[in-house]
Amino acid sequence: KTSTVSSVAKSMSLVPSMARPLSFKLAAQPSSFSSFAPTAFKRLDSQFSTSTLTDEDFKPVFEDIEQRLKDNRVNLFMKGTPKAPQCGYSKMASQLISVYDVPFEGHNVLENPALWEGIKRYSKWPTIPQLYVDGELVGGTDIIAAMHTA
């Protein structure tokens, strides 16, 4: 079983291409979730899908997310990093939080498809970025912007 987990973990290095969202490209081995490897992620063909996975399959990811939420009071799950955001919404969310000099931890979902899919399943919220404060989902860029202008 360990060798299967290792081989599947290596296949987890697929990241959606920013230029062509429906295609995939090989990326560097992710730094986290190395032990998370649902069987469905083995498929590297054009039918790559997480739709057949259950929340039970994502249990290791959910545990990792919960630990991240415990480790930091303010968390932003985003595309890219606070210093190098990779989408406009993540950039705006990061900038709006920074206006208030609130320390926060940015978690780059582009590093690992398990984190990208896992945070959406964990929150039952389909979009990125996602802001959490004290372990609770606040919302995305639209909510952060509304709070900023209120």
XYZ file of C-alpha atoms in Angstrom:
150
model
C 0.000 0.000 0.000
C 2.839 2.403 0.763
C 4.257 2.102 -2.755
C 0.784 2.793 -4.210
C 0.443 5.895 -2.035
C 3.882 7.085 -3.133
C 3.155 6.615 -6.817
C -0.201 8.351 -6.535
C 1.339 11.193 -4.532
C 3.764 11.784 -7.402
C 0.817 12.048 -9.782
C -0.634 14.787 -7.569
C 1.746 17.254 -9.196
C -0.877 18.174 -11.782
C -1.939 21.808 -11.653
C -4.486 23.430 -13.961
C -2.819 25.595 -16.568
C -3.495 29.312 -16.109
C -3.421 29.842 -19.862
C -5.858 27.020 -20.661
C -8.028 26.226 -17.586
C -9.302 22.919 -18.976
C -5.869 21.466 -19.643
C -3.262 20.309 -17.185
C 0.471 20.692 -16.961
C 3.136 19.110 -14.818
C 4.370 21.198 -11.924
C 6.877 20.761 -9.107
C 6.101 18.173 -6.447
C 3.838 19.868 -3.881
C 5.362 20.610 -0.500
C 2.298 19.456 1.461
C -0.248 16.655 1.225
C 2.489 14.254 0.090
C 0.658 11.406 1.804
C -2.779 12.337 0.458
C -3.490 10.325 -2.638
C -7.042 9.334 -3.518
C -7.188 6.616 -6.132
C -9.041 8.893 -8.564
C -6.006 11.175 -8.786
C -4.135 8.345 -10.508
C -5.965 9.119 -13.740
C -3.804 11.501 -15.701
C -5.857 11.497 -18.879
C -8.284 14.119 -20.149
C -10.995 12.611 -17.953
C -9.209 13.784 -14.772
C -12.002 14.515 -12.319
C -12.596 14.715 -8.595
C -16.349 14.252 -8.982
C -16.118 10.563 -8.038
C -14.325 11.285 -4.759
C -16.186 11.447 -1.464
C -15.523 13.681 1.514
C -14.082 10.592 3.216
C -11.408 10.510 0.487
C -10.487 14.053 1.493
C -10.207 13.349 5.217
C -6.389 13.841 5.292
C -6.796 17.170 3.472
C -9.541 18.314 5.843
C -7.307 17.454 8.805
C -4.483 19.498 7.294
C -6.829 22.446 6.658
C -8.108 22.286 10.234
C -4.520 22.348 11.513
C -3.738 25.391 9.359
C -6.820 27.135 10.745
C -5.710 26.354 14.308
C -2.134 27.511 13.661
C -3.111 30.959 12.352
C -5.879 33.320 13.406
C -6.355 34.754 9.892
C -5.982 32.524 6.820
C -6.440 33.298 3.147
C -6.647 30.350 0.777
C -5.689 31.940 -2.508
C -4.175 31.488 -5.945
C -0.544 32.436 -5.475
C 0.950 34.046 -2.401
C 0.315 37.413 -0.740
C 3.533 38.756 -2.306
C 2.893 37.122 -5.691
C -0.844 36.605 -6.233
C -1.758 34.699 -9.382
C -5.273 36.061 -9.965
C -6.993 39.396 -9.610
C -9.403 38.274 -6.906
C -6.617 36.829 -4.770
C -4.591 40.006 -5.275
C -7.507 42.210 -4.204
C -8.301 40.051 -1.161
C -4.679 40.072 -0.050
C -4.379 43.840 -0.522
C -7.602 44.555 1.367
C -6.476 42.487 4.356
C -3.051 44.143 4.270
C -4.633 47.625 4.485
C -5.509 46.839 8.096
C -2.016 45.590 9.033
C -3.543 42.291 10.128
C -1.041 39.450 10.016
C -2.407 36.596 7.947
C -1.214 33.370 6.426
C -1.655 32.898 2.698
C -2.114 29.323 1.469
C -1.385 28.852 -2.226
C -3.961 26.433 -3.681
C -2.060 26.336 -6.973
C 0.683 24.282 -5.321
C -1.541 21.247 -4.963
C -4.829 20.165 -6.533
C -5.795 18.353 -3.318
C -5.693 21.625 -1.385
C -7.534 23.447 -4.189
C -10.384 20.929 -4.263
C -10.195 20.206 -0.535
C -10.762 23.764 0.677
C -13.793 24.103 -1.581
C -15.242 20.871 -0.204
C -14.315 21.754 3.374
C -16.139 25.083 3.219
C -18.827 23.994 0.764
C -17.969 27.239 -1.032
C -16.988 26.863 -4.716
C -14.612 29.770 -5.277
C -11.122 30.907 -4.339
C -9.973 33.025 -2.492
C -11.487 32.118 0.855
C -10.832 34.115 4.029
C -11.040 32.441 7.442
C -10.880 34.262 10.772
C -10.661 32.253 13.990
C -11.412 29.090 12.008
C -14.639 30.442 10.497
C -15.198 31.137 6.813
C -15.768 34.859 6.243
C -16.099 34.645 2.468
C -14.376 35.641 -0.727
C -13.186 38.886 -2.252
C -16.714 40.258 -2.633
C -17.379 39.887 1.108
C -13.981 41.292 2.067
C -14.559 44.302 -0.211
C -18.061 44.860 1.210
C -16.686 44.772 4.752
C -13.952 47.206 3.745
C -16.413 49.744 2.318
C -18.961 49.381 5.159
